[in-house]
Amino acid sequence: MMSGRRGCRVFVRSIGAVLGALLVLGLSVESLAQPPLGQMSGIPLPDPELPDGTITVRVIRGQVTNNVVNQEVELRQGDNVTMALTDANGRATFSMLSPGAQVQAFTELDGQSLKSQPFTAPGRGGIRVMLVGFDSDAPKLSVRSGIVTFGSDSWIQVELVEESVEVYFFLELVNLNDSPVEPAVPIVFDLPSGAQGTSVLRSSTPQAVANGPRIEVQGPFDSGTTPVHFAYILPYTDESLTISQTLPADLDSLLVSVEKWGMMDFVSSQVQRRMEVPPEGPNLSPYIVGRGPGIPAGQPWMIELMGLPHRDNLPSSVAVVVALGIFGFGIWGAVASPDTPIVAKQRRLLEARKEKLFTELVKVERQYRGEKIGSTKHMSRRQELVVRLERVYHDLDEQLTSVLLSSRPVASRSHVEHHSGTGS
């Protein structure tokens, strides 16, 4: 599974770059309106006005004016739990003594488990978090058939890792009706062939579930916005890769950002305007941000990445061909030349060692392809096994050469003795 921590990090790191490019690409500022309360629940927000190291957790029920008073709130730091009660404004206040620690706010409200995203305790300034519970006394609205779309706040992001790309979908499912709706067509994403590590991000609605090679989003959908955030990994072996993802609902407008490594670039007929966003830090990469018109439901979003960093497979292919050639020569030598018992025993030991090394090499390759070992361990172990195989083939070749050379004098002596005996 893809790490949820990396998903949150990508979201926070890239949102500044994406939002910074919106005005340049002509995206309306109205699309940045404040999201519904349910979507804001659990998101940590920095507040420089708070005292250094302070964290406040506000608990509300249903609407922003309905503060929950005397509610017990927990701030969890690993196995350590600190508790505080909400005040008249619905806020529980915590003063942290260890900035940089990973913490998470949690409370139980009307049988609902409310928790924040994990975040880092501040050193300077403070952090505000709001936990929003449903109003159990609110009248239930009837569900009807209706249409939902992916709103203009949606965007797609592509991150590069070694020999693969991570594709993130930050989609906002919009219901413009005043009551919950159930779409006629299920909201299901059938992922591209070869997709791995499929995961639903923590910032997504619980209605989104990863089910094998697809993402299923269960209805009905309340009025307003429902976040659908998920990601998957696509391996590649060449300098180019085409990504195609069919969308189950209309996408109002396309916004995509691609992490750039070196001379890497992308092309897409669906992108009309694009710009490069410089890195925000010394160890970060620049991004290429593109914008385009909407994409109808049932149509794929497509992009081709070019200039991807990859390893050249030619040296390994040549090594395999050479190894097979040496192996075939060794077999020919074993069949063509008679071995003494000692030589035959030595050959059997070398052949057994060779088979064992080949088995280990195949095992390492399978472990790497199955993501059970990393690229560093794969390369070092593979190089070690290839070197040992070369030694075995060298020993087999040396043995074959010695047998061929030793067989020639014997044949010459018998030939001479035959002619000598005839002459006498």
Tab-separated table of C-alpha atoms in Angstrom:
chain	number	residue	atom	x	y	z
A	1	MET	CA	0.000	0.000	0.000
A	2	MET	CA	1.129	3.511	-0.690
A	3	SER	CA	2.160	5.378	2.416
A	4	GLY	CA	-0.562	7.684	3.770
A	5	ARG	CA	2.135	9.893	5.240
A	6	ARG	CA	3.608	10.468	1.793
A	7	GLY	CA	0.147	11.244	0.457
A	8	CYS	CA	-0.372	13.955	3.095
A	9	ARG	CA	3.118	15.313	2.480
A	10	VAL	CA	2.509	15.517	-1.256
A	11	PHE	CA	-0.831	17.250	-0.655
A	12	VAL	CA	0.670	19.915	1.624
A	13	ARG	CA	3.829	20.411	-0.430
A	14	SER	CA	2.107	20.675	-3.789
A	15	ILE	CA	-0.958	22.718	-2.871
A	16	GLY	CA	1.134	25.879	-2.541
A	17	ALA	CA	2.678	25.361	-5.966
A	18	VAL	CA	-0.655	24.565	-7.571
A	19	LEU	CA	-2.537	27.458	-5.991
A	20	GLY	CA	0.331	29.789	-6.851
A	21	ALA	CA	-0.121	28.929	-10.521
A	22	LEU	CA	-3.918	29.256	-10.638
A	23	LEU	CA	-4.057	32.979	-11.383
A	24	VAL	CA	-1.299	32.699	-13.989
A	25	LEU	CA	-3.264	29.948	-15.737
A	26	GLY	CA	-6.456	31.988	-15.515
A	27	LEU	CA	-8.376	29.890	-12.998
A	28	SER	CA	-11.131	31.797	-11.242
A	29	VAL	CA	-10.481	32.811	-7.653
A	30	GLU	CA	-14.116	31.948	-6.917
A	31	SER	CA	-13.140	28.276	-7.122
A	32	LEU	CA	-11.139	28.790	-3.916
A	33	ALA	CA	-14.210	29.468	-1.801
A	34	GLN	CA	-14.354	28.028	1.691
A	35	PRO	CA	-15.262	24.307	1.597
A	36	PRO	CA	-18.115	22.776	3.647
A	37	LEU	CA	-17.523	22.171	7.352
A	38	GLY	CA	-17.341	18.417	6.957
A	39	GLN	CA	-14.450	18.806	4.543
A	40	MET	CA	-12.593	21.157	6.932
A	41	SER	CA	-12.866	18.739	9.855
A	42	GLY	CA	-9.536	17.449	11.101
A	43	ILE	CA	-7.293	19.651	8.943
A	44	PRO	CA	-4.526	21.352	10.999
A	45	LEU	CA	-4.118	25.063	10.248
A	46	PRO	CA	-1.110	27.142	11.395
A	47	ASP	CA	-1.949	30.214	13.497
A	48	PRO	CA	0.941	32.615	14.221
A	49	GLU	CA	-1.305	34.553	16.640
A	50	LEU	CA	-1.362	31.656	19.129
A	51	PRO	CA	1.389	31.352	21.762
A	52	ASP	CA	4.374	29.276	20.673
A	53	GLY	CA	3.722	25.539	20.915
A	54	THR	CA	-0.048	25.890	21.483
A	55	ILE	CA	-2.638	23.618	19.867
A	56	THR	CA	-6.377	24.349	20.043
A	57	VAL	CA	-9.011	21.787	19.081
A	58	ARG	CA	-12.521	23.128	18.501
A	59	VAL	CA	-15.435	20.665	18.565
A	60	ILE	CA	-18.739	21.624	16.902
A	61	ARG	CA	-21.929	19.735	16.129
A	62	GLY	CA	-23.558	20.217	12.724
A	63	GLN	CA	-22.893	23.921	12.215
A	64	VAL	CA	-20.221	26.444	13.177
A	65	THR	CA	-22.437	28.177	15.769
A	66	ASN	CA	-23.115	24.945	17.671
A	67	ASN	CA	-20.065	24.627	19.960
A	68	VAL	CA	-19.739	21.489	22.087
A	69	VAL	CA	-18.878	22.488	25.681
A	70	ASN	CA	-17.137	20.307	28.308
A	71	GLN	CA	-16.241	17.753	25.649
A	72	GLU	CA	-13.212	15.573	26.444
A	73	VAL	CA	-10.534	15.816	23.727
A	74	GLU	CA	-7.381	13.709	23.476
A	75	LEU	CA	-4.077	14.742	21.920
A	76	ARG	CA	-2.167	11.587	21.066
A	77	GLN	CA	1.587	11.430	20.647
A	78	GLY	CA	2.445	7.780	20.061
A	79	ASP	CA	1.487	5.952	23.266
A	80	ASN	CA	1.267	9.206	25.243
A	81	VAL	CA	-2.207	10.741	25.556
A	82	THR	CA	-2.991	14.219	26.921
A	83	MET	CA	-6.611	15.144	27.702
A	84	ALA	CA	-8.382	18.511	27.967
A	85	LEU	CA	-12.001	19.746	28.111
A	86	THR	CA	-13.534	22.203	25.660
A	87	ASP	CA	-14.412	25.664	26.994
A	88	ALA	CA	-17.445	27.875	26.301
A	89	ASN	CA	-16.190	28.412	22.748
A	90	GLY	CA	-15.873	24.673	22.171
A	91	ARG	CA	-12.064	24.778	22.258
A	92	ALA	CA	-9.689	22.454	24.090
A	93	THR	CA	-6.214	23.966	24.522
A	94	PHE	CA	-2.911	22.059	24.692
A	95	SER	CA	0.550	23.449	25.354
A	96	MET	CA	3.227	21.244	23.803
A	97	LEU	CA	6.682	20.929	25.366
A	98	SER	CA	8.246	18.926	22.515
A	99	PRO	CA	7.971	20.738	19.167
A	100	GLY	CA	8.441	18.529	16.115
A	101	ALA	CA	6.551	15.553	17.570
A	102	GLN	CA	3.846	13.861	15.469
A	103	VAL	CA	0.453	14.310	17.158
A	104	GLN	CA	-3.226	13.677	16.407
A	105	ALA	CA	-6.412	15.066	18.002
A	106	PHE	CA	-9.274	12.710	18.847
A	107	THR	CA	-12.723	12.808	20.466
A	108	GLU	CA	-15.928	10.736	20.709
A	109	LEU	CA	-19.103	12.721	19.964
A	110	ASP	CA	-22.590	11.161	19.901
A	111	GLY	CA	-21.091	7.774	19.068
A	112	GLN	CA	-18.950	9.253	16.294
A	113	SER	CA	-15.155	8.935	16.335
A	114	LEU	CA	-13.707	12.252	15.232
A	115	LYS	CA	-9.982	12.618	14.632
A	116	SER	CA	-7.635	15.012	12.907
A	117	GLN	CA	-4.968	14.320	10.345
A	118	PRO	CA	-1.574	13.584	11.959
A	119	PHE	CA	0.499	16.771	12.149
A	120	THR	CA	3.721	18.130	13.597
A	121	ALA	CA	3.577	19.993	16.911
A	122	PRO	CA	4.638	23.607	16.289
A	123	GLY	CA	7.735	25.273	17.671
A	124	ARG	CA	6.738	28.826	16.802
A	125	GLY	CA	3.145	29.970	16.704
A	126	GLY	CA	0.333	27.469	17.118
A	127	ILE	CA	-2.002	25.075	15.319
A	128	ARG	CA	-5.819	25.237	15.118
A	129	VAL	CA	-7.903	22.128	14.454
A	130	MET	CA	-11.679	21.791	14.129
A	131	LEU	CA	-13.512	18.491	14.641
A	132	VAL	CA	-17.012	18.478	13.176
A	133	GLY	CA	-19.720	16.022	14.217
A	134	PHE	CA	-23.102	15.392	12.632
A	135	ASP	CA	-26.200	16.867	14.215
A	136	SER	CA	-28.221	13.795	15.142
A	137	ASP	CA	-31.340	15.936	15.757
A	138	ALA	CA	-31.315	17.455	12.264
A	139	PRO	CA	-34.127	16.251	10.007
A	140	LYS	CA	-33.121	13.582	7.493
A	141	LEU	CA	-33.463	14.586	3.850
A	142	SER	CA	-34.784	12.070	1.361
A	143	VAL	CA	-32.387	10.668	-1.247
A	144	ARG	CA	-33.263	11.159	-4.891
A	145	SER	CA	-31.654	10.382	-8.208
A	146	GLY	CA	-29.351	13.131	-9.396
A	147	ILE	CA	-26.116	14.170	-11.070
A	148	VAL	CA	-22.751	14.835	-9.456
A	149	THR	CA	-19.627	16.241	-11.089
A	150	PHE	CA	-15.970	16.674	-10.213
A	151	GLY	CA	-15.739	20.384	-9.409
A	152	SER	CA	-13.194	22.982	-10.438
A	153	ASP	CA	-11.275	22.490	-7.165
A	154	SER	CA	-10.183	19.059	-8.429
A	155	TRP	CA	-6.682	18.390	-9.671
A	156	ILE	CA	-4.343	15.517	-10.577
A	157	GLN	CA	-0.718	15.249	-9.550
A	158	VAL	CA	2.113	13.044	-10.825
A	159	GLU	CA	5.148	12.385	-8.606
A	160	LEU	CA	8.324	10.582	-9.718
A	161	VAL	CA	10.077	7.837	-7.782
A	162	GLU	CA	12.742	5.407	-8.971
A	163	GLU	CA	11.513	3.461	-12.017
A	164	SER	CA	7.859	4.376	-11.327
A	165	VAL	CA	5.435	7.286	-10.982
A	166	GLU	CA	2.864	7.945	-8.270
A	167	VAL	CA	-0.432	9.349	-9.566
A	168	TYR	CA	-2.553	11.316	-7.061
A	169	PHE	CA	-6.193	12.301	-7.653
A	170	PHE	CA	-7.526	15.140	-5.478
A	171	LEU	CA	-11.107	15.207	-6.754
A	172	GLU	CA	-14.021	17.120	-5.249
A	173	LEU	CA	-17.378	15.490	-6.010
A	174	VAL	CA	-20.016	18.259	-6.169
A	175	ASN	CA	-23.766	17.865	-5.565
A	176	LEU	CA	-25.554	21.133	-6.427
A	177	ASN	CA	-28.946	19.876	-5.199
A	178	ASP	CA	-30.371	20.768	-1.784
A	179	SER	CA	-30.739	17.080	-0.823
A	180	PRO	CA	-28.622	13.911	-1.071
A	181	VAL	CA	-28.488	12.278	-4.502
A	182	GLU	CA	-27.692	8.823	-5.851
A	183	PRO	CA	-26.170	8.977	-9.365
A	184	ALA	CA	-27.626	6.682	-12.009
A	185	VAL	CA	-24.085	5.509	-12.869
A	186	PRO	CA	-21.914	4.294	-9.939
A	187	ILE	CA	-18.809	6.364	-9.179
A	188	VAL	CA	-16.164	3.725	-9.920
A	189	PHE	CA	-12.588	4.209	-11.161
A	190	ASP	CA	-11.156	1.247	-13.085
A	191	LEU	CA	-7.415	1.780	-12.692
A	192	PRO	CA	-4.912	1.419	-15.561
A	193	SER	CA	-3.294	-1.939	-16.263
A	194	GLY	CA	-0.176	-2.369	-14.134
A	195	ALA	CA	-1.330	-0.021	-11.355
A	196	GLN	CA	0.084	-1.004	-7.965
A	197	GLY	CA	-0.130	0.187	-4.353
A	198	THR	CA	-3.652	1.550	-4.727
A	199	SER	CA	-4.731	3.507	-1.651
A	200	VAL	CA	-7.376	5.974	-0.488
A	201	LEU	CA	-5.774	9.014	1.168
A	202	ARG	CA	-6.635	10.127	4.695
A	203	SER	CA	-8.090	13.387	3.414
A	204	SER	CA	-10.699	11.475	1.399
A	205	THR	CA	-14.289	10.663	2.306
A	206	PRO	CA	-14.788	7.254	3.970
A	207	GLN	CA	-17.231	6.524	1.157
A	208	ALA	CA	-14.237	5.879	-1.132
A	209	VAL	CA	-12.851	2.341	-0.869
A	210	ALA	CA	-9.974	0.628	-2.697
A	211	ASN	CA	-11.192	-2.710	-4.061
A	212	GLY	CA	-8.427	-4.468	-5.979
A	213	PRO	CA	-7.823	-2.732	-9.329
A	214	ARG	CA	-10.543	-0.128	-8.762
A	215	ILE	CA	-11.711	2.700	-6.511
A	216	GLU	CA	-15.408	2.542	-5.547
A	217	VAL	CA	-17.207	5.568	-4.087
A	218	GLN	CA	-20.447	4.628	-2.365
A	219	GLY	CA	-23.470	6.958	-2.564
A	220	PRO	CA	-25.628	8.733	-1.750
A	221	PHE	CA	-23.794	12.056	-1.789
A	222	ASP	CA	-24.826	14.932	0.455
A	223	SER	CA	-25.429	18.423	-0.829
A	224	GLY	CA	-22.134	20.263	-1.307
A	225	THR	CA	-18.698	18.761	-1.803
A	226	THR	CA	-17.422	15.246	-1.084
A	227	PRO	CA	-13.598	14.810	-1.264
A	228	VAL	CA	-12.444	11.764	-3.254
A	229	HIS	CA	-8.661	11.493	-2.842
A	230	PHE	CA	-6.749	8.388	-3.928
A	231	ALA	CA	-3.458	7.352	-5.497
A	232	TYR	CA	-1.688	4.506	-7.246
A	233	ILE	CA	1.776	3.610	-8.576
A	234	LEU	CA	2.663	2.903	-12.224
A	235	PRO	CA	6.067	1.292	-12.918
A	236	TYR	CA	7.898	2.036	-16.164
A	237	THR	CA	10.956	0.623	-17.975
A	238	ASP	CA	11.427	3.129	-20.795
A	239	GLU	CA	11.996	6.871	-21.124
A	240	SER	CA	8.300	7.475	-21.852
A	241	LEU	CA	5.024	6.476	-20.187
A	242	THR	CA	1.397	7.122	-21.149
A	243	ILE	CA	-1.138	7.424	-18.322
A	244	SER	CA	-4.823	7.049	-19.115
A	245	GLN	CA	-7.597	7.158	-16.489
A	246	THR	CA	-11.294	7.076	-17.391
A	247	LEU	CA	-13.470	9.367	-15.254
A	248	PRO	CA	-16.901	8.150	-14.005
A	249	ALA	CA	-18.367	11.694	-13.810
A	250	ASP	CA	-17.932	14.977	-15.657
A	251	LEU	CA	-14.777	16.904	-14.724
A	252	ASP	CA	-15.621	20.630	-14.788
A	253	SER	CA	-12.060	21.699	-15.663
A	254	LEU	CA	-8.666	19.992	-15.830
A	255	LEU	CA	-5.778	20.999	-13.584
A	256	VAL	CA	-2.681	18.776	-13.514
A	257	SER	CA	0.761	19.188	-11.944
A	258	VAL	CA	3.755	17.005	-12.800
A	259	GLU	CA	6.988	16.798	-10.812
A	260	LYS	CA	9.933	17.458	-13.138
A	261	TRP	CA	13.254	15.601	-13.000
A	262	GLY	CA	16.035	16.822	-15.281
A	263	MET	CA	14.883	17.190	-18.896
A	264	MET	CA	11.590	15.394	-18.248
A	265	ASP	CA	8.441	16.855	-19.832
A	266	PHE	CA	4.867	15.885	-20.664
A	267	VAL	CA	2.400	16.332	-23.520
A	268	SER	CA	-1.388	16.126	-23.465
A	269	SER	CA	-3.953	17.222	-26.032
A	270	GLN	CA	-6.245	18.094	-23.098
A	271	VAL	CA	-3.872	20.754	-21.691
A	272	GLN	CA	-4.217	24.186	-23.265
A	273	ARG	CA	-2.081	26.323	-20.943
A	274	ARG	CA	0.942	25.359	-18.880
A	275	MET	CA	3.744	26.862	-16.826
A	276	GLU	CA	6.746	25.687	-14.774
A	277	VAL	CA	6.690	26.377	-11.035
A	278	PRO	CA	10.179	26.632	-9.453
A	279	PRO	CA	11.025	24.450	-6.418
A	280	GLU	CA	10.046	25.776	-2.991
A	281	GLY	CA	13.223	24.506	-1.276
A	282	PRO	CA	16.786	23.281	-1.972
A	283	ASN	CA	15.853	19.576	-1.915
A	284	LEU	CA	12.580	19.865	-3.847
A	285	SER	CA	11.831	19.584	-7.558
A	286	PRO	CA	10.077	22.032	-9.869
A	287	TYR	CA	6.571	21.321	-11.155
A	288	ILE	CA	4.929	21.720	-14.538
A	289	VAL	CA	1.331	22.850	-14.048
A	290	GLY	CA	-1.181	22.570	-16.879
A	291	ARG	CA	-4.797	23.580	-17.301
A	292	GLY	CA	-7.444	22.507	-19.798
A	293	PRO	CA	-11.198	22.311	-20.411
A	294	GLY	CA	-13.553	19.834	-18.793
A	295	ILE	CA	-13.611	16.119	-19.582
A	296	PRO	CA	-16.983	14.342	-20.034
A	297	ALA	CA	-17.888	11.266	-17.995
A	298	GLY	CA	-16.686	8.042	-19.583
A	299	GLN	CA	-13.789	9.788	-21.349
A	300	PRO	CA	-10.162	9.220	-20.282
A	301	TRP	CA	-7.747	11.766	-18.921
A	302	MET	CA	-4.504	11.129	-20.845
A	303	ILE	CA	-0.952	12.355	-20.501
A	304	GLU	CA	2.377	11.184	-21.932
A	305	LEU	CA	5.528	11.607	-19.836
A	306	MET	CA	8.793	11.895	-21.776
A	307	GLY	CA	12.453	11.912	-20.789
A	308	LEU	CA	11.894	9.749	-17.700
A	309	PRO	CA	15.064	8.675	-15.855
A	310	HIS	CA	15.575	4.923	-16.283
A	311	ARG	CA	18.271	2.269	-16.255
A	312	ASP	CA	19.575	0.964	-19.571
A	313	ASN	CA	18.814	-2.761	-19.880
A	314	LEU	CA	21.374	-3.320	-22.669
A	315	PRO	CA	24.350	-4.238	-20.392
A	316	SER	CA	22.310	-6.849	-18.522
A	317	SER	CA	21.012	-8.275	-21.807
A	318	VAL	CA	24.545	-8.563	-23.179
A	319	ALA	CA	25.661	-10.233	-19.948
A	320	VAL	CA	22.877	-12.795	-20.261
A	321	VAL	CA	23.800	-13.554	-23.898
A	322	VAL	CA	27.478	-13.954	-22.998
A	323	ALA	CA	26.587	-16.175	-20.045
A	324	LEU	CA	24.409	-18.380	-22.236
A	325	GLY	CA	27.192	-18.617	-24.782
A	326	ILE	CA	29.693	-19.708	-22.125
A	327	PHE	CA	27.121	-22.117	-20.735
A	328	GLY	CA	26.561	-23.685	-24.180
A	329	PHE	CA	30.304	-23.957	-24.794
A	330	GLY	CA	30.688	-25.697	-21.455
A	331	ILE	CA	27.965	-28.221	-22.299
A	332	TRP	CA	29.612	-28.936	-25.658
A	333	GLY	CA	32.922	-29.468	-23.971
A	334	ALA	CA	31.425	-31.828	-21.400
A	335	VAL	CA	29.846	-33.953	-24.132
A	336	ALA	CA	32.741	-33.827	-26.588
A	337	SER	CA	35.628	-34.696	-24.257
A	338	PRO	CA	36.072	-37.689	-21.950
A	339	ASP	CA	36.541	-36.789	-18.277
A	340	THR	CA	38.591	-38.685	-15.725
A	341	PRO	CA	36.749	-39.515	-12.461
A	342	ILE	CA	38.435	-36.601	-10.669
A	343	VAL	CA	37.633	-34.149	-13.458
A	344	ALA	CA	34.049	-35.403	-13.637
A	345	LYS	CA	33.599	-34.881	-9.888
A	346	GLN	CA	34.999	-31.351	-10.121
A	347	ARG	CA	32.643	-30.602	-13.015
A	348	ARG	CA	29.627	-31.883	-11.058
A	349	LEU	CA	30.530	-29.591	-8.148
A	350	LEU	CA	30.912	-26.592	-10.463
A	351	GLU	CA	27.623	-27.385	-12.215
A	352	ALA	CA	25.841	-27.655	-8.845
A	353	ARG	CA	27.338	-24.337	-7.722
A	354	LYS	CA	26.289	-22.731	-10.994
A	355	GLU	CA	22.687	-23.978	-10.619
A	356	LYS	CA	22.539	-22.683	-7.055
A	357	LEU	CA	23.780	-19.235	-8.101
A	358	PHE	CA	21.283	-19.109	-10.973
A	359	THR	CA	18.478	-19.970	-8.539
A	360	GLU	CA	19.592	-17.189	-6.196
A	361	LEU	CA	19.745	-14.712	-9.096
A	362	VAL	CA	16.193	-15.570	-10.186
A	363	LYS	CA	15.006	-15.269	-6.573
A	364	VAL	CA	16.538	-11.786	-6.219
A	365	GLU	CA	14.905	-10.619	-9.459
A	366	ARG	CA	11.499	-11.883	-8.309
A	367	GLN	CA	11.877	-10.205	-4.902
A	368	TYR	CA	12.727	-6.886	-6.595
A	369	ARG	CA	9.813	-7.078	-9.029
A	370	GLY	CA	7.513	-7.954	-6.133
A	371	GLU	CA	8.810	-4.879	-4.223
A	372	LYS	CA	10.088	-7.062	-1.366
A	373	ILE	CA	13.582	-5.546	-1.612
A	374	GLY	CA	14.750	-2.081	-2.618
A	375	SER	CA	16.803	-1.104	-5.655
A	376	THR	CA	20.046	-0.683	-3.673
A	377	LYS	CA	19.940	-4.182	-2.192
A	378	HIS	CA	18.803	-5.583	-5.549
A	379	MET	CA	21.734	-4.062	-7.444
A	380	SER	CA	24.397	-5.033	-4.876
A	381	ARG	CA	23.126	-8.617	-4.493
A	382	ARG	CA	22.697	-9.037	-8.254
A	383	GLN	CA	26.239	-7.787	-8.916
A	384	GLU	CA	27.628	-10.173	-6.299
A	385	LEU	CA	25.839	-13.166	-7.850
A	386	VAL	CA	26.920	-12.250	-11.398
A	387	VAL	CA	30.571	-11.991	-10.306
A	388	ARG	CA	30.368	-15.408	-8.634
A	389	LEU	CA	28.717	-16.888	-11.728
A	390	GLU	CA	31.515	-15.506	-13.902
A	391	ARG	CA	34.049	-17.273	-11.679
A	392	VAL	CA	32.199	-20.577	-11.995
A	393	TYR	CA	32.011	-20.240	-15.789
A	394	HIS	CA	35.714	-19.364	-15.822
A	395	ASP	CA	36.528	-22.510	-13.829
A	396	LEU	CA	34.374	-24.616	-16.154
A	397	ASP	CA	36.105	-23.088	-19.150
A	398	GLU	CA	39.558	-23.682	-17.641
A	399	GLN	CA	38.654	-27.291	-16.950
A	400	LEU	CA	37.411	-27.816	-20.499
A	401	THR	CA	40.576	-26.275	-21.964
A	402	SER	CA	42.838	-28.488	-19.848
A	403	VAL	CA	40.915	-31.608	-20.896
A	404	LEU	CA	41.132	-30.702	-24.599
A	405	LEU	CA	44.851	-29.941	-24.385
A	406	SER	CA	45.629	-33.089	-22.403
A	407	SER	CA	43.713	-35.252	-24.876
A	408	ARG	CA	45.897	-34.215	-27.847
A	409	PRO	CA	49.307	-35.634	-26.670
A	410	VAL	CA	47.706	-38.951	-25.756
A	411	ALA	CA	46.229	-39.302	-29.216
A	412	SER	CA	49.660	-38.428	-30.754
A	413	ARG	CA	51.542	-41.054	-28.692
A	414	SER	CA	49.147	-43.839	-29.575
A	415	HIS	CA	49.428	-42.862	-33.227
A	416	VAL	CA	53.263	-42.979	-33.084
A	417	GLU	CA	53.322	-46.323	-31.238
A	418	HIS	CA	50.966	-47.787	-33.819
A	419	HIS	CA	53.230	-46.790	-36.694
A	420	SER	CA	56.368	-47.900	-34.803
A	421	GLY	CA	54.927	-51.354	-34.200
A	422	THR	CA	53.993	-51.679	-37.814
A	423	GLY	CA	57.454	-50.700	-38.951
A	424	SER	CA	59.266	-53.285	-36.844
